[in-house]
Short mmCIF file of C-alpha atoms in Angstrom, two decimals:
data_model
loop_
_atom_site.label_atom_id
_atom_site.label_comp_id
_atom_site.label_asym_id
_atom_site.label_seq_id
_atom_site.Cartn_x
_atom_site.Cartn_y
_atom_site.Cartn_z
CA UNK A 1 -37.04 -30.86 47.82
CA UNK A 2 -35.44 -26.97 48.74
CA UNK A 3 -35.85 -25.28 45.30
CA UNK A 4 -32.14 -23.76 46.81
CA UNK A 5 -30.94 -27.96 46.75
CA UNK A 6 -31.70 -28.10 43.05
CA UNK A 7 -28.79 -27.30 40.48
CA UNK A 8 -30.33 -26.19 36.97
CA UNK A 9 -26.95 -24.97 36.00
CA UNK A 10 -24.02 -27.18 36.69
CA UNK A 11 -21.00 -25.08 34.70
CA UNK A 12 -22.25 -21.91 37.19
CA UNK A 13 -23.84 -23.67 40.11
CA UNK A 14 -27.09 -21.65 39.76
CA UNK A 15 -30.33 -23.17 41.10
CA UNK A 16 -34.07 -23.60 40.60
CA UNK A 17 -34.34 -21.00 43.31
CA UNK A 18 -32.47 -18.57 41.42
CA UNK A 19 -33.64 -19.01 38.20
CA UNK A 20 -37.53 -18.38 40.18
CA UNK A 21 -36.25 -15.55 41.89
CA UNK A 22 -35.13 -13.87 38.17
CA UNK A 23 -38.39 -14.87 36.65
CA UNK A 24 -40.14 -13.06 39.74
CA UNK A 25 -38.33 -9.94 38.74
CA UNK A 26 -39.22 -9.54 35.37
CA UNK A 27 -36.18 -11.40 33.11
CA UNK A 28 -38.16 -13.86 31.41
CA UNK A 29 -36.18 -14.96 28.38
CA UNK A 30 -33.56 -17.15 28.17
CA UNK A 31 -31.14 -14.31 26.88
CA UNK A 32 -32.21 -12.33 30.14
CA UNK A 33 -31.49 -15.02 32.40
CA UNK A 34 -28.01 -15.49 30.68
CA UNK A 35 -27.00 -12.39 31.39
CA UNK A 36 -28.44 -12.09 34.89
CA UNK A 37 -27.33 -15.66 36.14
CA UNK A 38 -24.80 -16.88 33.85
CA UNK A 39 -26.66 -19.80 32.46
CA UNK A 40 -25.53 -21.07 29.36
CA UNK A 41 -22.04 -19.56 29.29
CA UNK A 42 -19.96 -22.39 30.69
CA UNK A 43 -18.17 -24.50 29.53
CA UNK A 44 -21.29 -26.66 28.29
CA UNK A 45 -23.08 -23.74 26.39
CA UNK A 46 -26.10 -24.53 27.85
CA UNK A 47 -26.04 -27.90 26.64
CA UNK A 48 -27.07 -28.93 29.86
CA UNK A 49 -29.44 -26.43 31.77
CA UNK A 50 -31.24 -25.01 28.09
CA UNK A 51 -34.44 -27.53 28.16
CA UNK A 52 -34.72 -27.57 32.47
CA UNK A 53 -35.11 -23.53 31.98
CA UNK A 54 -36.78 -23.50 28.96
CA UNK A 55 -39.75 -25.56 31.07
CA UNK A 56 -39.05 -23.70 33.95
CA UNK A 57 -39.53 -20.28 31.59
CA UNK A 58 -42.96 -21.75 29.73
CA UNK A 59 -44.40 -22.70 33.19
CA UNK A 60 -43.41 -19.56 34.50
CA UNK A 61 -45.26 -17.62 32.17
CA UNK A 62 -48.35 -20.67 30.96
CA UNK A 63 -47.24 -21.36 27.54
CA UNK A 64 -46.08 -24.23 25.45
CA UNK A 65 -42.86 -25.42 26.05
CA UNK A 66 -42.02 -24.92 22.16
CA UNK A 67 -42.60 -21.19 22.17
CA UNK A 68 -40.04 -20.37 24.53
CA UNK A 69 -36.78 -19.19 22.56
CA UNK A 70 -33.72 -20.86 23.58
CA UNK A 71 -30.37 -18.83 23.64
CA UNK A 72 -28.37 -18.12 20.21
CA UNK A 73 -25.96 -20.72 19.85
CA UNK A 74 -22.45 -19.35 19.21
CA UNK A 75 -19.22 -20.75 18.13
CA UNK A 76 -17.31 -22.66 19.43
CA UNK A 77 -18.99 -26.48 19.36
CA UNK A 78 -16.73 -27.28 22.24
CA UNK A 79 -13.70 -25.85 24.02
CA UNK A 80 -10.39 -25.53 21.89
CA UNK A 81 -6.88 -24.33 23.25
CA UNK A 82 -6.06 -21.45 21.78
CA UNK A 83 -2.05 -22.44 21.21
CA UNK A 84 -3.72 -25.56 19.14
CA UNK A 85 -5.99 -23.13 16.98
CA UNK A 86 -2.33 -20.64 16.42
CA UNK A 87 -0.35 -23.93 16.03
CA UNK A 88 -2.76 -25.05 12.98
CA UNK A 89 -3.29 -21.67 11.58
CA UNK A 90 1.29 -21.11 11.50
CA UNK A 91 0.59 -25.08 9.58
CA UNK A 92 -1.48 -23.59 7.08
CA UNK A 93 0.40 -20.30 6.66
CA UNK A 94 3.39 -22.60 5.55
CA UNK B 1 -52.15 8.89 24.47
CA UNK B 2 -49.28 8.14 26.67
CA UNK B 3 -46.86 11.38 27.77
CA UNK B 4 -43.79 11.49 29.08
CA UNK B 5 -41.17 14.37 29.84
CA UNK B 6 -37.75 12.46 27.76
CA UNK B 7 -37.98 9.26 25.70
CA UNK B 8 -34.91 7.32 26.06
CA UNK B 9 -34.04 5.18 22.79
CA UNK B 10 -31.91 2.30 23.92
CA UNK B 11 -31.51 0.44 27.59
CA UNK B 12 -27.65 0.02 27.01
CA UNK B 13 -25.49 1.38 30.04
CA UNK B 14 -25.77 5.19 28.40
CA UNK B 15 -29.44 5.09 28.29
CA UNK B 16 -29.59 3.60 31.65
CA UNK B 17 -26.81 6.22 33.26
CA UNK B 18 -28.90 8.86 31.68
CA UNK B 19 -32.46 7.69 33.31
CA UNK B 20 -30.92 7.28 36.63
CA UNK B 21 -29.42 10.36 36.58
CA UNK B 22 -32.49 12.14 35.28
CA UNK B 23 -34.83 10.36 37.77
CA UNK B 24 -32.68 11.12 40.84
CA UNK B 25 -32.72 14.99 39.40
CA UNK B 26 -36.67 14.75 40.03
CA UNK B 27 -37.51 14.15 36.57
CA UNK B 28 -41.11 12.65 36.23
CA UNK B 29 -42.50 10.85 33.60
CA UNK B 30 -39.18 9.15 32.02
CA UNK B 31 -39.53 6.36 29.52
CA UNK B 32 -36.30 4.14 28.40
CA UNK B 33 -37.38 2.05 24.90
CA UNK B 34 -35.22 -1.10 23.90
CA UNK B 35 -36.10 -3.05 20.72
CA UNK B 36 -34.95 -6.63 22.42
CA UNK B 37 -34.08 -8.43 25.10
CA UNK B 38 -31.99 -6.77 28.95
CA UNK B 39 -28.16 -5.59 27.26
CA UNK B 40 -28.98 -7.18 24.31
CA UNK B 41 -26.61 -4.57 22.11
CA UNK B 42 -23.46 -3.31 22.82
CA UNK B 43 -23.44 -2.89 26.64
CA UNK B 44 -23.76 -6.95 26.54
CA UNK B 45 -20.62 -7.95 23.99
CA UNK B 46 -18.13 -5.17 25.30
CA UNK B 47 -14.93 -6.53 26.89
CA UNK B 48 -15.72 -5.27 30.72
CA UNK B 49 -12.74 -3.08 31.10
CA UNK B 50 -12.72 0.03 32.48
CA UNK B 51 -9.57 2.36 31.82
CA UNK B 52 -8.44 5.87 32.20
CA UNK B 53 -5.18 5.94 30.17
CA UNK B 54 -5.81 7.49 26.76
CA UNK B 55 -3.87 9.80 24.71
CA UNK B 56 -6.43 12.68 24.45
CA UNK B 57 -7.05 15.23 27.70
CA UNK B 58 -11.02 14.64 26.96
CA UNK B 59 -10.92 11.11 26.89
CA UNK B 60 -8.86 10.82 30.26
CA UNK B 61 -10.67 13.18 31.75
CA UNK B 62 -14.35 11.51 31.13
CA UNK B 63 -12.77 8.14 32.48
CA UNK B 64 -11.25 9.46 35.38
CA UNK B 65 -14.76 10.40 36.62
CA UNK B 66 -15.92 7.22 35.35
CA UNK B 67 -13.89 5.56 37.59
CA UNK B 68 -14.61 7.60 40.91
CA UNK B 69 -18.29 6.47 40.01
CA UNK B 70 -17.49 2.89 39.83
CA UNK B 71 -15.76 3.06 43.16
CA UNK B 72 -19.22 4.13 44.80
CA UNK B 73 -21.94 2.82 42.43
CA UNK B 74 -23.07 -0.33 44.97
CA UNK B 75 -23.69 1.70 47.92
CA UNK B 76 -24.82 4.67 45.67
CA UNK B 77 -27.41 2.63 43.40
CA UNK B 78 -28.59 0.77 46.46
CA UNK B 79 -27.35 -2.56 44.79
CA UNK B 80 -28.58 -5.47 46.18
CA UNK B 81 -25.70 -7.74 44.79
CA UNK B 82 -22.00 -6.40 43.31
CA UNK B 83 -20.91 -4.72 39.82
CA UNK B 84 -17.88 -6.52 40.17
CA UNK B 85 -15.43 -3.70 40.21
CA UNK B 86 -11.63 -5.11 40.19
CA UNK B 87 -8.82 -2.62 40.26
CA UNK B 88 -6.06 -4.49 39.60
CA UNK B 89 -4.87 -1.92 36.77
CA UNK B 90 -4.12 -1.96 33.18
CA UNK B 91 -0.82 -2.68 31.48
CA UNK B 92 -0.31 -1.11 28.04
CA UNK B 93 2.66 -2.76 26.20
CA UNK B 94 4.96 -0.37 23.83
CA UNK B 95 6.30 -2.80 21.18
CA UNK B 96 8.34 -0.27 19.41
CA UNK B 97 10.46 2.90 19.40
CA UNK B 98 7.57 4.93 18.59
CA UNK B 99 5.09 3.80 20.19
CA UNK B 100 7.84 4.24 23.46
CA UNK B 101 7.64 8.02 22.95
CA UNK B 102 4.03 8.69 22.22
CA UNK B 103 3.06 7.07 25.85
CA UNK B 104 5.89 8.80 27.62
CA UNK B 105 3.25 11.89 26.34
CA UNK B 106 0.52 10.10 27.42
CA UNK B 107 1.50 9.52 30.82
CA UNK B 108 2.39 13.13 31.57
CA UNK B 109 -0.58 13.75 30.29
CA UNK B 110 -2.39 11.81 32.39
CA UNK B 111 -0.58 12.42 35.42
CA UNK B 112 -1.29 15.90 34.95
CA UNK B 113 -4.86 15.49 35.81
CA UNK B 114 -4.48 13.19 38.41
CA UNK B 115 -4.51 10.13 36.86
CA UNK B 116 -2.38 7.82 39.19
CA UNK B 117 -0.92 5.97 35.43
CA UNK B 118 3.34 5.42 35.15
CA UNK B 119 6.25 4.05 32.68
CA UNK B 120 7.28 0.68 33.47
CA UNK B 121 10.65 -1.14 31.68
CA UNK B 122 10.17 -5.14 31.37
CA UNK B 123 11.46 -6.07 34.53
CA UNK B 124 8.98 -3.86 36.35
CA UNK B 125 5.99 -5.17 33.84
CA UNK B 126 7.27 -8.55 34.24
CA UNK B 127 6.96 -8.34 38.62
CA UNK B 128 2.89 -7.53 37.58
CA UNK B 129 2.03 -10.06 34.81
CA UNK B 130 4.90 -12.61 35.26
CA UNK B 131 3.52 -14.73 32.44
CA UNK B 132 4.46 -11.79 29.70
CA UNK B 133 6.75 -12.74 26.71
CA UNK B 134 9.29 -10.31 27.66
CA UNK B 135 10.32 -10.35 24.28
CA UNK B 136 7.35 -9.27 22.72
CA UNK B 137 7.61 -5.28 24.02
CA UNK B 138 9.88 -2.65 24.82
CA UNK B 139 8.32 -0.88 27.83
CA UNK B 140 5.05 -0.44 29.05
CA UNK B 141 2.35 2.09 30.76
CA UNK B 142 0.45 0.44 34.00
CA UNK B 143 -2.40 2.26 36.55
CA UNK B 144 -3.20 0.79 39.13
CA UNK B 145 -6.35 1.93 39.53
CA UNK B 146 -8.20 0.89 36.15
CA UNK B 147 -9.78 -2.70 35.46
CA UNK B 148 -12.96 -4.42 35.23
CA UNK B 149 -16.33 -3.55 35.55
CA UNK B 150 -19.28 -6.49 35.11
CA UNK B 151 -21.63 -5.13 32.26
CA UNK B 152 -24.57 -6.89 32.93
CA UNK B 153 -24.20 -6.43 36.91
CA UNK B 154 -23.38 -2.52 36.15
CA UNK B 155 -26.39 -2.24 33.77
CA UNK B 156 -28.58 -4.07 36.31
CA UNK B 157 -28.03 -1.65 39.41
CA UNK B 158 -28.53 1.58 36.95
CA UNK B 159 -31.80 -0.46 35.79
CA UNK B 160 -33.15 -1.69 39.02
CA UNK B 161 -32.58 1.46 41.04
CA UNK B 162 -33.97 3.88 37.64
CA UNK B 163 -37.05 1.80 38.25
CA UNK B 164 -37.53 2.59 41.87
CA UNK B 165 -37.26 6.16 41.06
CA UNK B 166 -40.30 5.32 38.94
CA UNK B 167 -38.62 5.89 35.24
CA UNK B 168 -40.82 3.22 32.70
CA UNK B 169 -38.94 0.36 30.57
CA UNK B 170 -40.17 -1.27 27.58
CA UNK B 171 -38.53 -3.96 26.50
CA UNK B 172 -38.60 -5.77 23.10
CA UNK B 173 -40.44 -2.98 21.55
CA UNK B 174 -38.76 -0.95 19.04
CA UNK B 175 -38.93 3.10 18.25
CA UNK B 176 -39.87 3.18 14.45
CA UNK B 177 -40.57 7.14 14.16
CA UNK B 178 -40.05 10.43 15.55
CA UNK B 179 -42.45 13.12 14.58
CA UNK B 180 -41.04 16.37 14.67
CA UNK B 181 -43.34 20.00 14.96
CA UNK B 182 -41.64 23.34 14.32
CA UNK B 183 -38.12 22.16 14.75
CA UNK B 184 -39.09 20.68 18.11
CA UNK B 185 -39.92 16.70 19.14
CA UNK B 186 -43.59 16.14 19.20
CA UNK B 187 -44.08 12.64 19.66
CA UNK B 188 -42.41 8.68 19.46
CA UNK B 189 -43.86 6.32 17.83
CA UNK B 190 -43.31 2.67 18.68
CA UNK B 191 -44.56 -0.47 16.88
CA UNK B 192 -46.92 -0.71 20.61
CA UNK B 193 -47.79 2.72 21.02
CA UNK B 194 -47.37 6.55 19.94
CA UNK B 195 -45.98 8.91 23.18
CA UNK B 196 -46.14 12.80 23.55
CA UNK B 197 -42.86 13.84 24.21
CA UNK B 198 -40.88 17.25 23.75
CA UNK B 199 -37.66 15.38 24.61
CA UNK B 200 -36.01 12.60 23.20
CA UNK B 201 -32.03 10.82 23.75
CA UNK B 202 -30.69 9.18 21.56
CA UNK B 203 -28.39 6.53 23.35
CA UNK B 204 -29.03 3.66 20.41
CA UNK B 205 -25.82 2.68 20.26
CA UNK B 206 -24.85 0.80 17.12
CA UNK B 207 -28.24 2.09 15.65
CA UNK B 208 -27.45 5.95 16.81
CA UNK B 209 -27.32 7.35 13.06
CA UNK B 210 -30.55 5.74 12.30
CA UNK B 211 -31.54 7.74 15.02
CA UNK B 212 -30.61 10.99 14.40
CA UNK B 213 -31.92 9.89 10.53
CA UNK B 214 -35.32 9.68 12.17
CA UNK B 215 -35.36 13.87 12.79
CA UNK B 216 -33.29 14.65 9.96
CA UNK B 217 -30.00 15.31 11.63
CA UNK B 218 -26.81 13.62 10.29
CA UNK B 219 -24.63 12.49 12.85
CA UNK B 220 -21.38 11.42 11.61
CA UNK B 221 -20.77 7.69 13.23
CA UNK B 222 -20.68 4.30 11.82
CA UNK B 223 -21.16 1.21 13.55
CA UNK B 224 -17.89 -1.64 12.87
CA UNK B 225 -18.07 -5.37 13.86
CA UNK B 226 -15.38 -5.84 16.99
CA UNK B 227 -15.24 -9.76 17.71
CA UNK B 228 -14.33 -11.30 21.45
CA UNK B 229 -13.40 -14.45 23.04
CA UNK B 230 -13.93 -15.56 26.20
CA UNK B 231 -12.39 -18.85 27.57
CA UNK B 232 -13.07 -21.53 30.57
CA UNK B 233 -12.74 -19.92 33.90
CA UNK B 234 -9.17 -21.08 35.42
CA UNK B 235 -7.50 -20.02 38.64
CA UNK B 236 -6.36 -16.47 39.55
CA UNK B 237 -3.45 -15.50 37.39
CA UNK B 238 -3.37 -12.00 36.08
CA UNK B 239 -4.57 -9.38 37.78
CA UNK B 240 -4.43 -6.38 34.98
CA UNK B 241 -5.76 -5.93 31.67
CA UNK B 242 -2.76 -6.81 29.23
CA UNK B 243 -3.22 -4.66 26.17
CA UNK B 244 -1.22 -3.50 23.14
CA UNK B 245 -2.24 -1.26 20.13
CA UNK B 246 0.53 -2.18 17.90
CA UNK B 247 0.03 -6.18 18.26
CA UNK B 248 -3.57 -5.29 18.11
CA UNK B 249 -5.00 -7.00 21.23
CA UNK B 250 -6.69 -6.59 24.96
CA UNK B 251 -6.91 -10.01 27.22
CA UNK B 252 -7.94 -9.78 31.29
CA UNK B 253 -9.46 -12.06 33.45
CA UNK B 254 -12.24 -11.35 34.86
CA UNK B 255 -13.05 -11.73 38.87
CA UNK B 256 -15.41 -15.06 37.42
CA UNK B 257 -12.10 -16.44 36.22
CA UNK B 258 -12.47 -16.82 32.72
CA UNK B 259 -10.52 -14.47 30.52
CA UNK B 260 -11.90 -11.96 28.07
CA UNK B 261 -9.87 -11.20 24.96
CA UNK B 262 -10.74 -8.94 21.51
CA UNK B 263 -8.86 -7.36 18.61
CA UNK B 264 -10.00 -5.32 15.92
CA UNK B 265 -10.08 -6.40 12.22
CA UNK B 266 -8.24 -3.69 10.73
CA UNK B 267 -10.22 -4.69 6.94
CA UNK B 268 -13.76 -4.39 8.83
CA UNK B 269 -16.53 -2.27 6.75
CA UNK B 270 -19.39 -0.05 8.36
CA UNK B 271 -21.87 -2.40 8.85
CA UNK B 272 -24.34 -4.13 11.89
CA UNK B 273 -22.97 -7.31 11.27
CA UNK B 274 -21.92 -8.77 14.77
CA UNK B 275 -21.07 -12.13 13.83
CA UNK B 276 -18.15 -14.51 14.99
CA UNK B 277 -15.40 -15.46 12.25
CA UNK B 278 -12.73 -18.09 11.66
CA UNK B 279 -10.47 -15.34 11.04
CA UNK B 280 -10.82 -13.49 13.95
CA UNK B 281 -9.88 -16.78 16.00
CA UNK B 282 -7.25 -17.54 13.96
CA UNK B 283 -5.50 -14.27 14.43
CA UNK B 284 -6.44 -13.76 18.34
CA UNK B 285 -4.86 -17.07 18.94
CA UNK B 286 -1.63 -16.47 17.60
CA UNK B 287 -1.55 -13.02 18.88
CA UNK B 288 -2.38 -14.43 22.37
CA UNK B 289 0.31 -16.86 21.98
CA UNK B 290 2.96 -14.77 21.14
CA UNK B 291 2.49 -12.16 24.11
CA UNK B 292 0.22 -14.23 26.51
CA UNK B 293 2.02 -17.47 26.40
CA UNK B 294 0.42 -19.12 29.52
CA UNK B 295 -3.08 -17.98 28.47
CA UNK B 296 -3.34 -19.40 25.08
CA UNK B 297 -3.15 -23.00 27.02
CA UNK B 298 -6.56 -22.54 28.03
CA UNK B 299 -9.57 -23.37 25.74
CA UNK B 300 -11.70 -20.71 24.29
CA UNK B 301 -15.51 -21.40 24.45
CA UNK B 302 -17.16 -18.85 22.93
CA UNK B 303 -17.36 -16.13 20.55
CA UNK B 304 -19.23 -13.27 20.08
CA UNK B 305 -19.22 -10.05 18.30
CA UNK B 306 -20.71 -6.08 19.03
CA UNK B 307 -21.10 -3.08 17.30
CA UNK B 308 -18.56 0.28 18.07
CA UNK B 309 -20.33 3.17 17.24
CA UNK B 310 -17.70 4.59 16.13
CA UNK B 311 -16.93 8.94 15.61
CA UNK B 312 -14.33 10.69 13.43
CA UNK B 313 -12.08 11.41 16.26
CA UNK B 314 -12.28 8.03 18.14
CA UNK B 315 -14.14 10.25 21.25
CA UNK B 316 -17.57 10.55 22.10
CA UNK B 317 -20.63 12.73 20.87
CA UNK B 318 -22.32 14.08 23.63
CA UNK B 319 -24.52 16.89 22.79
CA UNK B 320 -27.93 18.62 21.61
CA UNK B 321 -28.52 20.26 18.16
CA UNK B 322 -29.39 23.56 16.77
CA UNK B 323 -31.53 22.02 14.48
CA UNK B 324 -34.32 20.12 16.47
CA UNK B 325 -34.93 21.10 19.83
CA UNK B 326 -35.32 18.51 22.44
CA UNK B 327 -33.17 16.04 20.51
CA UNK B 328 -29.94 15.01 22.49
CA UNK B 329 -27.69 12.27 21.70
CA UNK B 330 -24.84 9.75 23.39
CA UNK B 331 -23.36 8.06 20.96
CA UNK B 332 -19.85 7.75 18.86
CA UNK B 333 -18.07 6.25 22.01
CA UNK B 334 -15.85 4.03 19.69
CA UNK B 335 -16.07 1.19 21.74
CA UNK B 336 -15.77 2.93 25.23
CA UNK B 337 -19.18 3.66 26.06
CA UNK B 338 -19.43 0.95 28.82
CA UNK B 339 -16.28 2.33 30.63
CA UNK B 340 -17.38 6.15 30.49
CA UNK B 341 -21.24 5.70 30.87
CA UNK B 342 -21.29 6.92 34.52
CA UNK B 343 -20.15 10.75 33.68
CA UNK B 344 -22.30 10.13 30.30
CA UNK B 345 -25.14 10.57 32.49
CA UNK B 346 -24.10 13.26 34.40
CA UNK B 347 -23.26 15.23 31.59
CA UNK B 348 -26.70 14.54 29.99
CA UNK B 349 -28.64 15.69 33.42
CA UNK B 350 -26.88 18.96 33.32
CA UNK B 351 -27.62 19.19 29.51
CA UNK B 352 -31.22 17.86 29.98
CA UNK B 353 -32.48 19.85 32.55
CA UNK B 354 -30.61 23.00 31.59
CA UNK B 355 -27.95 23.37 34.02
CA UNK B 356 -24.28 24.77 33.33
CA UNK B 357 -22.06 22.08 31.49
CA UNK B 358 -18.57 21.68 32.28
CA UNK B 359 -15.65 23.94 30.16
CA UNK B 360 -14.35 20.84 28.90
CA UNK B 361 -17.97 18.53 28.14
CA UNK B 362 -18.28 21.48 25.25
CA UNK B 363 -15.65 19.56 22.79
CA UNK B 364 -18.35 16.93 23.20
CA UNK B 365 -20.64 18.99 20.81
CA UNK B 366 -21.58 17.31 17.71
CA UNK B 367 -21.17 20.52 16.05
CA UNK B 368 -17.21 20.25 16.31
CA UNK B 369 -17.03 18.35 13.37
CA UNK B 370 -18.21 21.25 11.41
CA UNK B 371 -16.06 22.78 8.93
CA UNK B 372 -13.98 20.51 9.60
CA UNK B 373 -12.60 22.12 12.36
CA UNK B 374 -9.52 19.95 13.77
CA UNK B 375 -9.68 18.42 17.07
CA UNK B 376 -7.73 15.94 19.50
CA UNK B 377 -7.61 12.09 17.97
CA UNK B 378 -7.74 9.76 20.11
CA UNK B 379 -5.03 7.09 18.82
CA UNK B 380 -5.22 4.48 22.06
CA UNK B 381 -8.00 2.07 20.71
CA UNK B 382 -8.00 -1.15 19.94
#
């Protein structure tokens, strides 16, 4: 299958092809590639694409799987609205 | 042992300005050291707008070249992809009497260099950003030609086409000393490798004082925590930057569609903490609420925090020192360093390589906070 056909990242539509290209040019962490591609700051926070790069990065550069960092998790666990956090925070205030 | 002709400590966007702007001087032999990962400090969490309406003459007129950069950086960096530059302007809300007058001043001021920035009343603010509580402000500055810049895209073309000039990166690889001989730099060392050197920048960012500590010359900054949100991406719906010093907030959305919003936390301590709080979410949501209405119905998905390196006079220290020759430093940008990075460069070429500086880069000398000597504050930060 075209390396271009296969979606890695489905929140940013980035694929195998592009994640190759960026290891080709030197970004070989996962906090490289986020910055360079976009993976992992969708919607799913890399929930998704973090172990398909995380081999692709290990193969990429012959090492174990397991010694390839993934990317720092940040809040939030999932998406919020933000009138829903200022509606509970007004509730508290009260 | 390795040599080079300038050691550049950090690969933020200053660093990276400064080695493309040395390297396409004809500089040999430059070396750019980061101590993690591509953007990894400050140039990587700032909020990706780019502005030229500020309250002090320096200020406006270091972002006003800024911007004339932006315009051409693609074609001039050879960029194989885009930085992302979107002018769609910034709109500064006055929510009181005072606040009324003081950018009445600022917009003469800014006008009188050439800065295309005027005074809008709510109806005119309301025919840009429709979705405006036109209750929450009094008046309100726009120009047209400010806006967004993508960091990592920016950073990537000064990177990319600094390498093809032949200046050396090391990544993940951190700058632990810097031996000094007869008031002059000597040497770097690295926890990888020890380099000859006679010049060195500092462009470290949030570790700039550390720096300077490293050759014995105190430079007054302090680094402060600024936290950011960004949300899901949605469809196009507000062109400008929305910002407001008084209600303590900046919010745009960015040409990816997601929206980009900070505040500052007026009880923050010096400190390199950069992590995400309740607080801070608590307090941008209800401030996005009460101005931003439409916005706060999208969801937030992340948070993040980054480091100002922050002066006494809210501008920037660009400069050299008496004391140790061959030290220069970029640093004290008080959370503007992304947005004025392309004349941060320039000005460090000139100053680099000996060349006549500018009447007005001279109140970017360090040495201006000597004695105490009183200069312009820049009061239009959030």
């Amino acid at each position: 299958m075209n390396k271009k056909d296969i979606i890695i990242c489905r929140c940013e539509d980035i694929t195998l092809a592009d994640i190759h290209e960026c290891l080709e040019m030197g970004y070989e962490t996962f906090e490289d590639l986020k910055r360079i591609l976009r993976v992992g700051m969708g919607p799913c926070q890399s929930q998704n694409c973090a172990h398909l790069i995380q081999t692709e990065i290990a193969n990429y550069l012959k090492i174990n799987r397991e010694d390839v960092k993934l990317q720092k998790t940040r809040p939030l666990i999932t998406g919020v609205v933000l009138k829903d956090i200022a509606k509970a925070k007004e509730q508290e205030d009260e | 042992m390795n040599k080079a002709s300038i050691v550049i400590v950090g690969a933020g966007i200053s660093g990276l300005s400064a080695a493309y702007n040395l390297a396409k001087a004809g500089m040999k032999d430059v070396v750019v050291i980061d101590k993690d990962y591509f953007t990894n400090g400050a140039t990587g969490r700032c909020g990706a707008g780019v502005r030229q309406q500020w309250a002090t003459k320096l200020n406006c007129i270091l972002a006003k070249k800024s911007i004339e950069f932006f315009a051409r950086a693609n074609q001039e960096l050879n960029y194989h992809k885009d930085i992302e530059f979107k002018q769609e302007g910034y709109l500064i809300l006055a929510t009181n009497e005072k606040e009324d007058l003081q950018f009445s001043k600022n917009v003469k001021l800014q006008n009188s260099i050439g800065i295309e920035s005027e005074k809008l009343t709510i109806e005119e603010a309301l025919k840009i950003v429709p979705h405006l509580n036109k209750d929450a402000f009094v008046s309100a500055t726009f120009c047209k030609t400010d806006g967004h810049v993508n960091p990592f895209l920016m950073s990537e073309a000064y990177y990319l086409e600094a390498k093809r000039l032949g200046v050396q990166f090391y990544f993940f690889e951190e700058v632990k000393s810097i031996i000094v001989k007869d008031k002059t730099i000597y040497k770097v060392v690295t926890d990888k490798r020890e380099i000859l050197t006679d010049k060195v920048l500092n462009a470290a960012g949030g570790f700039a004082k550390e720096v300077g500590e490293m050759v014995g010359v105190d430079i007054p900054v302090f680094s402060e925590n600024h936290e950011i949100l960004v949300t899901e991406p949605t469809k196009p719906m507000q062109g400008p930057m929305v910002m407001s010093f008084s209600k303590n907030i900046y919010c745009q959305q960015v040409p990816h569609g997601s929206f980009l919003m900070g505040r500052s936390n007026p009880d923050a301590k010096p400190s390199h903490d950069i992590s995400s709080s309740f607080e801070f979410l608590d307090e941008m949501a209800l401030t996005v609420s009460d101005i931003l209405p439409e916005v706060a119905k999208l969801r937030v998905i992340r948070t993040w925090g980054g480091s100002y390196n922050v002066s006494p006079d809210r501008q920037p220290i660009i400069s050299d020192t008496l004391l140790v020759k061959g030290f220069y430093m970029a640093c004290g940008f008080s959370g503007h360093g992304f947005m004025f990075a392309p004349i941060t460069g320039e000005l460090l070429r000139e100053m680099i390589l000996g060349q006549e500086l500018d009447e007005y880069a001279k109140d970017l000398h360090i040495d201006r906070f000597k004695d105490n000597i009183a200069t312009d504050y820049e009061h239009s930060v959030v």
